[in-house]
Coordinates of C-alpha atoms in Angstrom, one line a residue:
X1441 CA 110.1 85.0 107.2
X1442 CA 109.8 81.3 106.4
X1443 CA 108.2 80.3 103.2
X1444 CA 105.3 78.7 105.0
X1445 CA 104.7 82.0 106.7
X1446 CA 105.0 83.8 103.4
X1447 CA 102.5 81.4 101.8
X1448 CA 99.9 81.7 104.6
X1449 CA 100.2 85.5 104.8
X1450 CA 99.8 85.9 101.1
X1451 CA 96.9 83.5 101.0
X1452 CA 95.1 85.5 103.7
X1453 CA 95.7 88.8 101.9
X1454 CA 94.9 87.4 98.4
X1455 CA 92.5 84.5 98.8
X1456 CA 91.9 84.4 95.0
X1457 CA 95.5 83.4 94.3
X1458 CA 96.1 79.6 94.4
X1459 CA 98.5 78.4 97.1
X1460 CA 100.4 76.5 94.4
X1461 CA 101.2 79.7 92.6
X1462 CA 102.0 81.6 95.8
X1463 CA 104.5 79.0 96.8
X1464 CA 106.1 78.9 93.4
X1465 CA 106.5 82.7 93.4
X1466 CA 108.0 82.7 96.9
X1467 CA 110.4 80.0 95.9
X1468 CA 111.5 81.8 92.8
X1469 CA 112.0 85.1 94.7
X1470 CA 114.0 83.4 97.5
X1471 CA 116.0 81.1 95.2
X1472 CA 119.2 83.2 95.5
X1473 CA 119.3 82.1 99.2
X1474 CA 120.8 78.9 97.9
X1475 CA 124.0 80.7 97.0
X1476 CA 123.8 84.0 98.9
X1477 CA 122.4 82.9 102.2
X1478 CA 121.0 85.7 104.4
X1479 CA 122.1 88.3 101.8
X1480 CA 119.8 86.9 99.2
X1481 CA 117.5 89.9 99.4
X1482 CA 119.9 91.9 97.2
X1483 CA 118.6 89.7 94.4
X1484 CA 115.0 89.7 93.1
X1485 CA 113.7 91.9 96.0
X1486 CA 113.1 95.2 94.2
X1487 CA 109.6 95.9 92.9
X1488 CA 110.5 95.7 89.2
X1489 CA 112.4 92.4 89.5
X1490 CA 109.8 90.8 91.8
X1491 CA 106.9 91.8 89.6
X1492 CA 108.5 90.4 86.5
X1493 CA 109.5 87.2 88.2
X1494 CA 106.0 86.7 89.7
X1495 CA 104.3 87.4 86.3
X1496 CA 106.7 84.9 84.6
X1497 CA 106.1 82.2 87.1
X1498 CA 102.3 82.7 86.8
X1499 CA 102.4 82.6 83.0
X1500 CA 104.5 79.4 83.0
X1501 CA 102.0 77.8 85.4
X1502 CA 99.0 78.9 83.3
X1503 CA 97.7 81.6 85.7
X1504 CA 97.1 85.2 84.9
X1505 CA 100.3 87.2 85.1
X1506 CA 98.8 89.8 87.5
X1507 CA 98.2 87.0 90.1
X1508 CA 101.9 86.2 90.1
X1509 CA 102.8 89.9 90.2
X1510 CA 100.5 90.5 93.2
X1511 CA 101.9 87.4 95.0
X1512 CA 105.5 88.7 94.4
X1513 CA 104.7 92.2 95.7
X1514 CA 103.1 90.7 98.9
X1515 CA 106.3 88.8 99.4
X1516 CA 108.2 92.2 99.4
X1517 CA 105.7 93.7 101.9
X1518 CA 106.0 90.6 104.1
X1519 CA 109.8 90.9 104.1
X1520 CA 109.6 94.5 105.2
X1521 CA 107.2 93.6 108.0
X1522 CA 109.5 90.7 109.0
X1523 CA 112.4 93.2 109.3
X1524 CA 110.3 95.4 111.6
X1525 CA 109.1 92.4 113.7
X1526 CA 112.8 91.5 114.4
X1527 CA 113.2 94.8 116.1
X1528 CA 110.3 94.2 118.6
X1529 CA 111.8 92.3 121.5
X1530 CA 109.5 90.2 123.7
X1531 CA 112.5 88.9 125.8
X1532 CA 116.2 89.2 125.4
X1533 CA 116.2 86.2 123.0
X1534 CA 112.7 86.3 121.5
X1535 CA 111.4 88.8 119.0
X1536 CA 107.9 89.3 117.5
X1537 CA 109.2 87.6 114.4
X1538 CA 109.9 84.4 116.3
X1539 CA 106.3 84.4 117.6
X1540 CA 104.9 85.2 114.1
X1541 CA 106.9 82.4 112.5
X1542 CA 105.8 79.9 115.1
X1543 CA 102.2 80.8 114.7
X1544 CA 102.3 80.6 110.9
X1545 CA 104.5 77.5 110.5

């Protein structure tokens, strides 16, 4: 899922969390993609790591830690949903994930 899609999905699920914080948490969780590419989910994508990273980002930005932790956990949920959407084929080249990403970009 693209970060814009992550941001918008989390904002809909958690309207009390500022978009600025959501974006920062998503960036921090997906930062390993800069060196690990598509395999980046083996870093920071377990519940404990994501929660701690989200809380730390929120604290650094002056927001309650629980907001960052919730944003991080929504990121994990969205990644799981994204994986499932990839399996739903609309045509031979288009999956449900392609449509979702286009609608939320």
